[in-house]
PDB file of C-alpha atoms in Angstrom:
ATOM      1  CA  UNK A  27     129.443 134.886 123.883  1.00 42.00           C
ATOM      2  CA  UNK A  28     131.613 131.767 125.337  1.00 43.00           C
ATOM      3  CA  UNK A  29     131.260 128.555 123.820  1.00 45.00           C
ATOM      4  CA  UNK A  30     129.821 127.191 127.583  1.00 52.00           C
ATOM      5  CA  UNK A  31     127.067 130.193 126.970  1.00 58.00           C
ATOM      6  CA  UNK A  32     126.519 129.543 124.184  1.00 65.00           C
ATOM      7  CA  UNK A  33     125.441 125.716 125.016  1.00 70.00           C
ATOM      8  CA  UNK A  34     123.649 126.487 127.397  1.00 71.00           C
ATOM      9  CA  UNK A  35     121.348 129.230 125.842  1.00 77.00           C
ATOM     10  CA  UNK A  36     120.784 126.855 122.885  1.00 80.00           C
ATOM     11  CA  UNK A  37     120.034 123.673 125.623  1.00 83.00           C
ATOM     12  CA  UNK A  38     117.396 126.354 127.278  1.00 81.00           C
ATOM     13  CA  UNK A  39     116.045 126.871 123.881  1.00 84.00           C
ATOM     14  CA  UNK A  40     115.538 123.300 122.957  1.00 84.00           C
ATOM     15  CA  UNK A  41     114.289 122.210 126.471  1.00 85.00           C
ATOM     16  CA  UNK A  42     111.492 125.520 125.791  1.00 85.00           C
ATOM     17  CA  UNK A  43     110.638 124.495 122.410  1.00 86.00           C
ATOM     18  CA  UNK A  44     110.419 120.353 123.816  1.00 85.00           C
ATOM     19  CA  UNK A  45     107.847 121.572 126.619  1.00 84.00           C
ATOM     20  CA  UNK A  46     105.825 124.038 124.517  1.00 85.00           C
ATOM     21  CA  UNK A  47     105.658 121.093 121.753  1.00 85.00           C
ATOM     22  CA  UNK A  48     104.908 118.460 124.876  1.00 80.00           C
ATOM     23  CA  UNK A  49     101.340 120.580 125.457  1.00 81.00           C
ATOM     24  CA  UNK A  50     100.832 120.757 121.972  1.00 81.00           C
ATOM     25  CA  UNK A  51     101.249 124.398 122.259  1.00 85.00           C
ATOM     26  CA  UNK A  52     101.917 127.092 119.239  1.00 88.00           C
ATOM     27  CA  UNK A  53     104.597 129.779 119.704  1.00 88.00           C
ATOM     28  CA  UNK A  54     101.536 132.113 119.714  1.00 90.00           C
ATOM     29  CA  UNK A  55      99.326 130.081 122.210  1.00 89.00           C
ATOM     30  CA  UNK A  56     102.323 130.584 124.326  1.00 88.00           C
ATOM     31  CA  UNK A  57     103.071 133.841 124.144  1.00 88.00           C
ATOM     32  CA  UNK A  58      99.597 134.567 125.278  1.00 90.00           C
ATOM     33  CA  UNK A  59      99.444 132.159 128.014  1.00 88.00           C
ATOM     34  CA  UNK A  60     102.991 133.807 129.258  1.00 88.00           C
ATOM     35  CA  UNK A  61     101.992 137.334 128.470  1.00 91.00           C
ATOM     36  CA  UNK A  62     105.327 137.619 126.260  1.00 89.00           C
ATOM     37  CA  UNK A  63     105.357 138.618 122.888  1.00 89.00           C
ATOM     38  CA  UNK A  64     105.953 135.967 120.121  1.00 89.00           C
ATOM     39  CA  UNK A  65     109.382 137.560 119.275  1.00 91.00           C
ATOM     40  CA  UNK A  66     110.569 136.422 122.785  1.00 88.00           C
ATOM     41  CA  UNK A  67     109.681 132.990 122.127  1.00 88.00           C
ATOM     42  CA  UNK A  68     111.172 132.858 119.037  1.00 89.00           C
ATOM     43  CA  UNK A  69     114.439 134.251 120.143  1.00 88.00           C
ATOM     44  CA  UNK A  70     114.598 131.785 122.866  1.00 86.00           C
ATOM     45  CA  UNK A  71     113.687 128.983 121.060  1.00 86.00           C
ATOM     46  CA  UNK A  72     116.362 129.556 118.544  1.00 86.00           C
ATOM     47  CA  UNK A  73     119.205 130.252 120.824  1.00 82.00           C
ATOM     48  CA  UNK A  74     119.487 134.323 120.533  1.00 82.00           C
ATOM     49  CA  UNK A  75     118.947 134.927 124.254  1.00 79.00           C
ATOM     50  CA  UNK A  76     118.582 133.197 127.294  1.00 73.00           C
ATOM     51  CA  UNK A  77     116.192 135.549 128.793  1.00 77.00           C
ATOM     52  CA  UNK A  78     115.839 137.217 132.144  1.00 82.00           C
ATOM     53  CA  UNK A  79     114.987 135.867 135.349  1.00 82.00           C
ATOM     54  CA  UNK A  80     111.292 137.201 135.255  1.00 86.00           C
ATOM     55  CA  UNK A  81     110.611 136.022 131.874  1.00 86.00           C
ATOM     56  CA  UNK A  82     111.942 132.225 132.447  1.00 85.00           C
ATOM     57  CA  UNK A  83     109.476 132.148 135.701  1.00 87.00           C
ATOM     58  CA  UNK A  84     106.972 133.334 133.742  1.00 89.00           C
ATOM     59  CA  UNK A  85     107.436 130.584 130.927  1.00 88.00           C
ATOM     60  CA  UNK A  86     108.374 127.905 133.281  1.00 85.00           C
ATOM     61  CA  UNK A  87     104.512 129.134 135.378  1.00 87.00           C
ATOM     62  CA  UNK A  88     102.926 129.126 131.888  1.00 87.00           C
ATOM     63  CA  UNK A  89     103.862 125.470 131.229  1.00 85.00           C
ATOM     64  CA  UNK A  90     103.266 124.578 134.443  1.00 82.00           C
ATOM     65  CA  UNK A  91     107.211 123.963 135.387  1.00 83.00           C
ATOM     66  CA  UNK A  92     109.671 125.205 137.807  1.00 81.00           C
ATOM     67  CA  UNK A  93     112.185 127.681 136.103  1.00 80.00           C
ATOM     68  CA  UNK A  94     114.464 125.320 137.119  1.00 80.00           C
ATOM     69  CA  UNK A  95     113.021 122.856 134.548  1.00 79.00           C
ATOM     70  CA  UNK A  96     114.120 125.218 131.883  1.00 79.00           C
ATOM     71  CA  UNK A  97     117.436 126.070 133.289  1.00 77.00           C
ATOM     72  CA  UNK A  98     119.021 122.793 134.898  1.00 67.00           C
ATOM     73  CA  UNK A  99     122.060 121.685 132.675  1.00 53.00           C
ATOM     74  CA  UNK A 100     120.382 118.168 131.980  1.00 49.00           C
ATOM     75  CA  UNK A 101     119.447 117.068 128.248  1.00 47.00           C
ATOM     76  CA  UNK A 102     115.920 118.043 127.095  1.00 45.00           C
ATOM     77  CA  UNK A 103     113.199 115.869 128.158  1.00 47.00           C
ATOM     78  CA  UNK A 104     112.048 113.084 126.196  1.00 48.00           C
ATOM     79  CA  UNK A 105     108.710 114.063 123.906  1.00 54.00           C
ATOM     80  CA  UNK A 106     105.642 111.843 124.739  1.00 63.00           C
ATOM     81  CA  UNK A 107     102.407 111.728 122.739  1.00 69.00           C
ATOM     82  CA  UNK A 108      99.504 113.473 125.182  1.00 75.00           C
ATOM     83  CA  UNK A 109      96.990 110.451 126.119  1.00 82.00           C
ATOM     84  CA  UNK A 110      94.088 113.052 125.881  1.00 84.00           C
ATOM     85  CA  UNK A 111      95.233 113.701 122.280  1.00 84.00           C
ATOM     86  CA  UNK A 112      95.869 110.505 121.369  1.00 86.00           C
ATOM     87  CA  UNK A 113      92.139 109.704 123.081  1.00 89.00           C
ATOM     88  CA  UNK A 114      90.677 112.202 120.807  1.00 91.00           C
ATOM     89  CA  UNK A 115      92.642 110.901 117.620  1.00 90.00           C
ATOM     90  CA  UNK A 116      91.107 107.836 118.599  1.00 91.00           C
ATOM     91  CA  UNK A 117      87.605 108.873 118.339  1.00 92.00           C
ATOM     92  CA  UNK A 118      88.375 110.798 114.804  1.00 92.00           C
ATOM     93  CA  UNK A 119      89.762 107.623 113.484  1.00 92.00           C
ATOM     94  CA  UNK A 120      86.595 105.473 114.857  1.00 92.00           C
ATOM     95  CA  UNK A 121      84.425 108.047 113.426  1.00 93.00           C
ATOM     96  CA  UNK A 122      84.988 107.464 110.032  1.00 92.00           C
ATOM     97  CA  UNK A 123      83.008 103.858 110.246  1.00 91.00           C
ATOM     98  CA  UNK A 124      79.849 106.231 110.174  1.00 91.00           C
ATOM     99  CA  UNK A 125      80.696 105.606 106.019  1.00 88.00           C
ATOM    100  CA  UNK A 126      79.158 101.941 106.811  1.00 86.00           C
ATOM    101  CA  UNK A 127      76.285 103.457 107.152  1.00 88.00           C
ATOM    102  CA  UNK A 128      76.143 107.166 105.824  1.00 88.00           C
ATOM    103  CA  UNK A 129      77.687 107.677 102.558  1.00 85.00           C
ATOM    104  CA  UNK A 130      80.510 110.430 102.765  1.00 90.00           C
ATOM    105  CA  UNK A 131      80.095 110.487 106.688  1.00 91.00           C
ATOM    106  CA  UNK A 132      83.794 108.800 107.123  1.00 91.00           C
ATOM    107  CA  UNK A 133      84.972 111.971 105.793  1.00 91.00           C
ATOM    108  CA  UNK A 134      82.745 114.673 107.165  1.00 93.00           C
ATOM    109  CA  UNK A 135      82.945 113.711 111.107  1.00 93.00           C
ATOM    110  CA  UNK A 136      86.669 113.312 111.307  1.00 92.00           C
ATOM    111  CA  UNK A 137      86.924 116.555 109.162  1.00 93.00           C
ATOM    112  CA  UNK A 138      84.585 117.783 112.089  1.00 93.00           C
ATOM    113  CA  UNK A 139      86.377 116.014 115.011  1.00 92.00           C
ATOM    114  CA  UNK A 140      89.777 117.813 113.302  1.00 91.00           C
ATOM    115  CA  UNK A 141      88.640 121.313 112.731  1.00 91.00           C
ATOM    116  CA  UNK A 142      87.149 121.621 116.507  1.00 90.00           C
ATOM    117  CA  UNK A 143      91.285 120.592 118.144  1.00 86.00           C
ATOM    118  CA  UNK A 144      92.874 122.038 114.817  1.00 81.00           C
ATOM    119  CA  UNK A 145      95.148 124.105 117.594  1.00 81.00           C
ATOM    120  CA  UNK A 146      96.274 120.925 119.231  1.00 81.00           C
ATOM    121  CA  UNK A 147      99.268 119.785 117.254  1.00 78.00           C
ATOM    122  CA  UNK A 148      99.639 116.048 117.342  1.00 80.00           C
ATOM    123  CA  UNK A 149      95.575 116.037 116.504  1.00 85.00           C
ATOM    124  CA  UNK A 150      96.288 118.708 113.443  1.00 84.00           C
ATOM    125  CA  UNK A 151      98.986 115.794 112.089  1.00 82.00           C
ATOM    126  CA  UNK A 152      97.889 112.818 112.598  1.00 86.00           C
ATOM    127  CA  UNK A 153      94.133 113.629 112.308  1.00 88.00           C
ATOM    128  CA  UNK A 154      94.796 115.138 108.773  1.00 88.00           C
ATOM    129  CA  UNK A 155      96.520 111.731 107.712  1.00 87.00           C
ATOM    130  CA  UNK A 156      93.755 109.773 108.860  1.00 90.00           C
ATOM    131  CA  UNK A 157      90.991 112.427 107.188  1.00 91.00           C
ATOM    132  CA  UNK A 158      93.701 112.050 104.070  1.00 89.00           C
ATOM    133  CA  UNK A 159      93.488 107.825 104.095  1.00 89.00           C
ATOM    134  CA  UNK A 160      89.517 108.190 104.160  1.00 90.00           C
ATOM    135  CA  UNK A 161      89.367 110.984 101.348  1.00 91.00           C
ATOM    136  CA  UNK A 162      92.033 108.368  99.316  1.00 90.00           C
ATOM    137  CA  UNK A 163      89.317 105.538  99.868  1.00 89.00           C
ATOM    138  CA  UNK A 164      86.775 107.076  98.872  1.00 89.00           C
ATOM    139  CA  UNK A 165      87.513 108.292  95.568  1.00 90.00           C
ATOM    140  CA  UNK A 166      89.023 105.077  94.942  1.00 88.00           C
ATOM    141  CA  UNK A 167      86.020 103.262  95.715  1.00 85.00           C
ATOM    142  CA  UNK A 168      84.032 105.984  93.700  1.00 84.00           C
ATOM    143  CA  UNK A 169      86.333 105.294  90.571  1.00 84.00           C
ATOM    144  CA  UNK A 170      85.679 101.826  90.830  1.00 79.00           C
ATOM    145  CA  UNK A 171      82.272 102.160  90.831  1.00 75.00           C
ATOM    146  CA  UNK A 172      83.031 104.014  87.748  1.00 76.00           C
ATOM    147  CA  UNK A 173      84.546 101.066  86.075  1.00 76.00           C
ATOM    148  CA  UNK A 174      82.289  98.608  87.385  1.00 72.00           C
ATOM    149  CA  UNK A 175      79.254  99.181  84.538  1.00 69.00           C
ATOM    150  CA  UNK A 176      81.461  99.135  82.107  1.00 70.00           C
ATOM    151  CA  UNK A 177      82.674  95.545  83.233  1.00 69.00           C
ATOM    152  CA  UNK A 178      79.117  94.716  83.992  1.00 68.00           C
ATOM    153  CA  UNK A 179      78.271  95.675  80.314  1.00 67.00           C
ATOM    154  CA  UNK A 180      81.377  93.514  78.584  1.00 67.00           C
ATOM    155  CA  UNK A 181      80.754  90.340  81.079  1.00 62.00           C
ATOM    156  CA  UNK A 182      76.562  90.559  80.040  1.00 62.00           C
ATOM    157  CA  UNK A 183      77.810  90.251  76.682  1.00 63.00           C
ATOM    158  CA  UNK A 184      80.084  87.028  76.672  1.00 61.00           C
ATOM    159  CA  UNK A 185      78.062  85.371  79.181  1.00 56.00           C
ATOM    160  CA  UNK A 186      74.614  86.957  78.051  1.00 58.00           C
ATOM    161  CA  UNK A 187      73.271  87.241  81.262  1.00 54.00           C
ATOM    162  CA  UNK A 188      73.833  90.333  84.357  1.00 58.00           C
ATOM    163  CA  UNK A 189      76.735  89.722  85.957  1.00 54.00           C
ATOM    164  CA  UNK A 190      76.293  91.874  89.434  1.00 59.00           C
ATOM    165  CA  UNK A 191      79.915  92.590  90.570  1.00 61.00           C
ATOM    166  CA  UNK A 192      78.908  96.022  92.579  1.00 64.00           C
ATOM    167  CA  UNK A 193      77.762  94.699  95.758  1.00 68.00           C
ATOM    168  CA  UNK A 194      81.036  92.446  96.147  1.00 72.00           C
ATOM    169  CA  UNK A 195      83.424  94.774  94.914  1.00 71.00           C
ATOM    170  CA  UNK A 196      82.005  97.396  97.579  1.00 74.00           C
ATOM    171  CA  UNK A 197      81.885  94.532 100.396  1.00 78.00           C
ATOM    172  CA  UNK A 198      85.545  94.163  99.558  1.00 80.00           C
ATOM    173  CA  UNK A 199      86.199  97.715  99.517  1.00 83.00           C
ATOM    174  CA  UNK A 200      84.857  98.356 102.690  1.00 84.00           C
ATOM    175  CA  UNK A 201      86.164  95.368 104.513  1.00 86.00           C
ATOM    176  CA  UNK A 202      89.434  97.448 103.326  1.00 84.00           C
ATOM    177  CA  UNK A 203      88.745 100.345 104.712  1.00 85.00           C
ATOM    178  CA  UNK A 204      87.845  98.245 108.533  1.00 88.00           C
ATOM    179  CA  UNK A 205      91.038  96.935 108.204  1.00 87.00           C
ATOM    180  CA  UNK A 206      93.158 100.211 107.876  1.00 84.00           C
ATOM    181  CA  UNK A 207      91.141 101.666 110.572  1.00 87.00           C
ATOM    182  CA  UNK A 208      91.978  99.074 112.835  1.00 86.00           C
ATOM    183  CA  UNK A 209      95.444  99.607 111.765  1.00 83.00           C
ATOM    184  CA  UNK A 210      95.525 102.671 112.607  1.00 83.00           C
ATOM    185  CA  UNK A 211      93.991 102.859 116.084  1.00 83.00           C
ATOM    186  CA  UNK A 212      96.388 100.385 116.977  1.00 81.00           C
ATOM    187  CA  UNK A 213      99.568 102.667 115.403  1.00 76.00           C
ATOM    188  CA  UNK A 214      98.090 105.756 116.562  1.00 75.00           C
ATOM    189  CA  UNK A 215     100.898 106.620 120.099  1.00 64.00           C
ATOM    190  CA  UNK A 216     103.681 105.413 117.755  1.00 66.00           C
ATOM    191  CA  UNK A 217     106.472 106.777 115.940  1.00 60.00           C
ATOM    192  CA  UNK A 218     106.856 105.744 112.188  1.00 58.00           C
ATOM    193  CA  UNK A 219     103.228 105.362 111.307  1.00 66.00           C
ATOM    194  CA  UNK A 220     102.120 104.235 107.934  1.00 65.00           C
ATOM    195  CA  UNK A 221     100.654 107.344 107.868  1.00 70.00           C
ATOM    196  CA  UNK A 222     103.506 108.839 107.728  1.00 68.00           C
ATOM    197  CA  UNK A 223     103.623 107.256 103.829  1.00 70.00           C
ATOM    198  CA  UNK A 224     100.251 108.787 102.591  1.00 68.00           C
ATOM    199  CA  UNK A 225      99.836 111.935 100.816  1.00 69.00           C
ATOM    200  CA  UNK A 226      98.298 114.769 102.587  1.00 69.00           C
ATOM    201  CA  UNK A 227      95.311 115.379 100.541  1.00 63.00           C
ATOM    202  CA  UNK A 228      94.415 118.572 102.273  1.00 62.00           C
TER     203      UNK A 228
END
């Protein structure tokens, strides 16, 4: 294969894989949306074939494109977040004030939220980062209220009275946890997040 073919098989490729990745699509999910098999995809995507005429119409209908989309000798189209995800990531990362009120709730309705658009891709990474922040809160919170009686016990004794520390230290901890999720919605359609720092916890 030419050097000019072979550009422009791997420029097909890339502007493929930049569409699929633009619906937040899986290789799989569009396999079965084309009625290719996976194998096509994958060859496609990595530059092995260009494919025929029938099976770049049938791509370019399945993403809702003209083949011409997929074949015009232009540079692959810039990626931009979906709104609708970004929407929905909104809600998961709202959700997780339910804590205020429910203990444990700011992890179980994100975790929710995440497992019910687990197949939509931006949701799937960002959503676990926020469900990862929340489960990083809470067992630091948790630890502290660990610690706390054991402060409580050594301040009774040099001051001889109670000293109550938990209901401040928890005010403070959850005013922390407002914060980063105000953070957050505001960093959610951008690229670096802080986020992008935190472990995955799951």
């Amino acid at each position: 294969m030419e050097t000019n073919d072979t550009t422009r098989v791997e420029e097909i490729g890339s502007r493929l894989k930049t569409y699929r990745r633009e619906r937040n699509l899986s290789q799989e999910e569009l396999a079965d949306l084309a009625g290719l098999s996976i194998r096509t995809i994958q060859r496609l995507e990595k530059g092995e074939s260009v494919g025929s005429a029938y099976t770049l119409r049938t791509l370019a209908r399945a993403l809702q494109l003209t083949p011409e989309d997929l074949i015009a000798p232009q540079s692959p189209p810039t990626t931009t977040p979906n709104p609708a995800s970004v929407d929905y990531l909104l809600r998961l990362n709202w959700s997780a004030l339910a804590g205020i009120i429910l203990p444990l709730a700011n992890i179980i309705l994100p975790a929710i939220l995440l497992w019910r658009h687990r197949h939509d891709q931006l949701v799937k990474q960002r959503g676990r980062q926020i469900l990862s922040f929340q489960i990083i809160w809470t067992l630091s919170t948790l630890l502290m209220m660990l610690v706390i009686p054991l402060l409580l016990a050594g301040l009774s004794i040099l001051v001889g009275m109670p000293f109550p520390l938990f209901i401040p230290v928890y005010v403070v901890s959850l005013g922390v946890n407002l914060f980063f999720v105000f953070r957050i919605a505001l960093q959610l359609p951008n690229q670096p997040s802080f986020l992008d720092k935190l472990p995955i916890m799951l």
